[in-house]
Amino acid sequence: VQLQASGGGLVQAGGSLRLSCALSGRIFSSYVMGWFRQAPGKEREFVASIIWSGGSTYYADSVRGRFTTSRDNAKNTVYLQMNSLKPDDTAVYYCAAGLLGSSLRLGVAEYWGRGTQVTVSS
């Protein structure tokens, strides 16, 4: 399985961006797809996750109510809609695929994609 995140860029505080994560290869319906981010000088942190088959979602407290993750099974793509962006959201964003949601939230993933830079100016 290969993952490719895209859609990052520069946006002003309060703005929006939508990230995409395209999946290729053999995709199991049991996969949990996750979004993570890593800011300069900080550890990678969990942002959001979605179950590929059922669509159940989970969010970090820092983004709940502002970010929404979704998936399009037909397009093999997962999305992260980011609204009301803050300078603290500046980071490289990664998508990942794992088998257990609880483990994925701790950063245990089967596959990782390359990141996409999101920069929020004040």
Short mmCIF file of the C-alpha atoms (twelve columns), coordinates in Angstrom:
data_MODEL
# 
_entry.id   MODEL 
# 
loop_
_atom_site.group_PDB 
_atom_site.id 
_atom_site.type_symbol 
_atom_site.label_atom_id 
_atom_site.label_alt_id 
_atom_site.label_comp_id 
_atom_site.label_asym_id 
_atom_site.label_seq_id 
_atom_site.Cartn_x 
_atom_site.Cartn_y 
_atom_site.Cartn_z 
_atom_site.pdbx_PDB_model_num 
ATOM 1   C CA . VAL A 1   0.000   0.000  0.000  1 
ATOM 2   C CA . GLN A 2   1.259   3.447  -0.881 1 
ATOM 3   C CA . LEU A 3   -0.059  6.697  0.512  1 
ATOM 4   C CA . GLN A 4   0.417   10.143 -0.942 1 
ATOM 5   C CA . ALA A 5   -0.723  13.240 0.887  1 
ATOM 6   C CA . SER A 6   -1.333  16.495 -0.955 1 
ATOM 7   C CA . GLY A 7   -3.149  19.782 -0.634 1 
ATOM 8   C CA . GLY A 8   -0.913  21.639 1.780  1 
ATOM 9   C CA . GLY A 9   -0.008  25.268 1.363  1 
ATOM 10  C CA . LEU A 10  0.107   28.697 2.931  1 
ATOM 11  C CA . VAL A 11  -3.083  30.137 4.411  1 
ATOM 12  C CA . GLN A 12  -3.968  32.977 6.733  1 
ATOM 13  C CA . ALA A 13  -5.291  32.341 10.203 1 
ATOM 14  C CA . GLY A 14  -8.996  31.636 10.071 1 
ATOM 15  C CA . GLY A 15  -8.742  30.147 6.615  1 
ATOM 16  C CA . SER A 16  -9.321  26.639 5.340  1 
ATOM 17  C CA . LEU A 17  -7.446  23.910 3.512  1 
ATOM 18  C CA . ARG A 18  -8.377  20.422 2.417  1 
ATOM 19  C CA . LEU A 19  -5.751  17.728 2.428  1 
ATOM 20  C CA . SER A 20  -6.058  14.549 0.375  1 
ATOM 21  C CA . CYS A 21  -4.433  11.179 0.872  1 
ATOM 22  C CA . ALA A 22  -4.519  8.909  -2.149 1 
ATOM 23  C CA . LEU A 23  -4.141  5.188  -1.528 1 
ATOM 24  C CA . SER A 24  -2.830  2.657  -3.998 1 
ATOM 25  C CA . GLY A 25  -2.265  -1.050 -3.720 1 
ATOM 26  C CA . ARG A 26  -4.224  -3.639 -1.803 1 
ATOM 27  C CA . ILE A 27  -6.570  -1.905 0.597  1 
ATOM 28  C CA . PHE A 28  -8.261  -3.843 3.358  1 
ATOM 29  C CA . SER A 29  -11.664 -2.678 4.504  1 
ATOM 30  C CA . SER A 30  -10.506 -3.052 8.094  1 
ATOM 31  C CA . TYR A 31  -7.839  -0.385 7.733  1 
ATOM 32  C CA . VAL A 32  -8.002  2.681  9.919  1 
ATOM 33  C CA . MET A 33  -6.724  5.781  8.185  1 
ATOM 34  C CA . GLY A 34  -5.037  8.429  10.263 1 
ATOM 35  C CA . TRP A 35  -3.746  11.951 9.968  1 
ATOM 36  C CA . PHE A 36  -0.733  13.127 11.916 1 
ATOM 37  C CA . ARG A 37  1.307   16.290 12.022 1 
ATOM 38  C CA . GLN A 38  4.752   17.322 13.095 1 
ATOM 39  C CA . ALA A 39  5.731   20.894 13.773 1 
ATOM 40  C CA . PRO A 40  9.377   22.014 13.839 1 
ATOM 41  C CA . GLY A 41  11.030  20.961 17.063 1 
ATOM 42  C CA . LYS A 42  8.015   18.972 18.211 1 
ATOM 43  C CA . GLU A 43  7.056   15.341 18.222 1 
ATOM 44  C CA . ARG A 44  4.642   13.941 15.721 1 
ATOM 45  C CA . GLU A 45  1.085   14.041 17.018 1 
ATOM 46  C CA . PHE A 46  -2.163  12.367 16.128 1 
ATOM 47  C CA . VAL A 47  -4.782  14.577 14.473 1 
ATOM 48  C CA . ALA A 48  -7.694  12.452 13.254 1 
ATOM 49  C CA . SER A 49  -8.656  8.991  12.080 1 
ATOM 50  C CA . ILE A 50  -11.400 7.279  10.139 1 
ATOM 51  C CA . ILE A 51  -12.290 3.632  9.658  1 
ATOM 52  C CA . TRP A 52  -12.073 2.817  5.982  1 
ATOM 53  C CA . SER A 53  -15.175 0.645  5.872  1 
ATOM 54  C CA . GLY A 54  -17.545 2.104  8.447  1 
ATOM 55  C CA . GLY A 55  -16.516 5.727  8.432  1 
ATOM 56  C CA . SER A 56  -16.331 6.191  12.200 1 
ATOM 57  C CA . THR A 57  -14.073 9.090  13.079 1 
ATOM 58  C CA . TYR A 58  -11.903 10.179 15.995 1 
ATOM 59  C CA . TYR A 59  -10.248 13.532 16.608 1 
ATOM 60  C CA . ALA A 60  -7.581  15.018 18.798 1 
ATOM 61  C CA . ASP A 61  -8.949  17.574 21.243 1 
ATOM 62  C CA . SER A 62  -6.875  20.294 19.606 1 
ATOM 63  C CA . VAL A 63  -8.712  19.984 16.277 1 
ATOM 64  C CA . ARG A 64  -12.150 18.661 17.224 1 
ATOM 65  C CA . GLY A 65  -14.843 20.940 15.850 1 
ATOM 66  C CA . ARG A 66  -12.465 22.525 13.309 1 
ATOM 67  C CA . PHE A 67  -11.173 19.560 11.305 1 
ATOM 68  C CA . THR A 68  -13.195 16.861 9.582  1 
ATOM 69  C CA . THR A 69  -11.876 13.678 8.039  1 
ATOM 70  C CA . SER A 70  -13.782 11.713 5.427  1 
ATOM 71  C CA . ARG A 71  -13.129 9.111  2.777  1 
ATOM 72  C CA . ASP A 72  -14.212 8.320  -0.749 1 
ATOM 73  C CA . ASN A 73  -13.936 4.566  -1.185 1 
ATOM 74  C CA . ALA A 74  -14.505 4.768  -4.917 1 
ATOM 75  C CA . LYS A 75  -11.563 7.121  -5.314 1 
ATOM 76  C CA . ASN A 76  -9.419  5.397  -2.669 1 
ATOM 77  C CA . THR A 77  -8.877  8.766  -1.082 1 
ATOM 78  C CA . VAL A 78  -9.074  10.123 2.437  1 
ATOM 79  C CA . TYR A 79  -9.582  13.812 3.143  1 
ATOM 80  C CA . LEU A 80  -8.865  16.186 5.975  1 
ATOM 81  C CA . GLN A 81  -10.916 19.365 5.830  1 
ATOM 82  C CA . MET A 82  -9.284  21.977 8.030  1 
ATOM 83  C CA . ASN A 83  -11.272 25.063 8.976  1 
ATOM 84  C CA . SER A 84  -10.589 27.965 11.309 1 
ATOM 85  C CA . LEU A 85  -6.887  27.339 10.975 1 
ATOM 86  C CA . LYS A 86  -4.531  28.736 13.582 1 
ATOM 87  C CA . PRO A 87  -0.782  29.414 13.460 1 
ATOM 88  C CA . ASP A 88  -0.384  26.481 15.879 1 
ATOM 89  C CA . ASP A 89  -1.683  24.203 13.124 1 
ATOM 90  C CA . THR A 90  1.485   24.863 11.119 1 
ATOM 91  C CA . ALA A 91  3.189   21.515 10.545 1 
ATOM 92  C CA . VAL A 92  3.968   18.815 8.061  1 
ATOM 93  C CA . TYR A 93  0.871   16.649 7.792  1 
ATOM 94  C CA . TYR A 94  1.077   12.919 7.148  1 
ATOM 95  C CA . CYS A 95  -1.448  10.233 6.424  1 
ATOM 96  C CA . ALA A 96  -1.063  6.675  7.637  1 
ATOM 97  C CA . ALA A 97  -2.866  3.358  7.570  1 
ATOM 98  C CA . GLY A 98  -3.128  0.958  10.471 1 
ATOM 99  C CA . LEU A 99  -5.082  -2.026 11.680 1 
ATOM 100 C CA . LEU A 100 -6.173  -0.811 15.103 1 
ATOM 101 C CA . GLY A 101 -7.522  2.632  15.851 1 
ATOM 102 C CA . SER A 102 -6.180  2.652  19.384 1 
ATOM 103 C CA . SER A 103 -2.694  1.748  18.196 1 
ATOM 104 C CA . LEU A 104 -2.826  4.142  15.277 1 
ATOM 105 C CA . ARG A 105 -3.566  7.032  17.617 1 
ATOM 106 C CA . LEU A 106 -0.292  6.170  19.343 1 
ATOM 107 C CA . GLY A 107 1.534   6.309  16.030 1 
ATOM 108 C CA . VAL A 108 1.630   2.593  15.291 1 
ATOM 109 C CA . ALA A 109 0.874   2.299  11.585 1 
ATOM 110 C CA . GLU A 110 1.422   -0.229 8.852  1 
ATOM 111 C CA . TYR A 111 2.021   2.385  6.196  1 
ATOM 112 C CA . TRP A 112 3.014   6.037  6.125  1 
ATOM 113 C CA . GLY A 113 2.795   8.525  3.338  1 
ATOM 114 C CA . ARG A 114 5.036   11.447 2.597  1 
ATOM 115 C CA . GLY A 115 3.956   14.623 4.277  1 
ATOM 116 C CA . THR A 116 2.547   17.849 2.966  1 
ATOM 117 C CA . GLN A 117 3.431   21.211 4.485  1 
ATOM 118 C CA . VAL A 118 0.707   23.381 5.988  1 
ATOM 119 C CA . THR A 119 1.685   26.885 7.028  1 
ATOM 120 C CA . VAL A 120 -0.772  29.211 8.763  1 
ATOM 121 C CA . SER A 121 0.236   32.838 8.976  1 
ATOM 122 C CA . SER A 122 -1.024  35.156 11.702 1 
# 
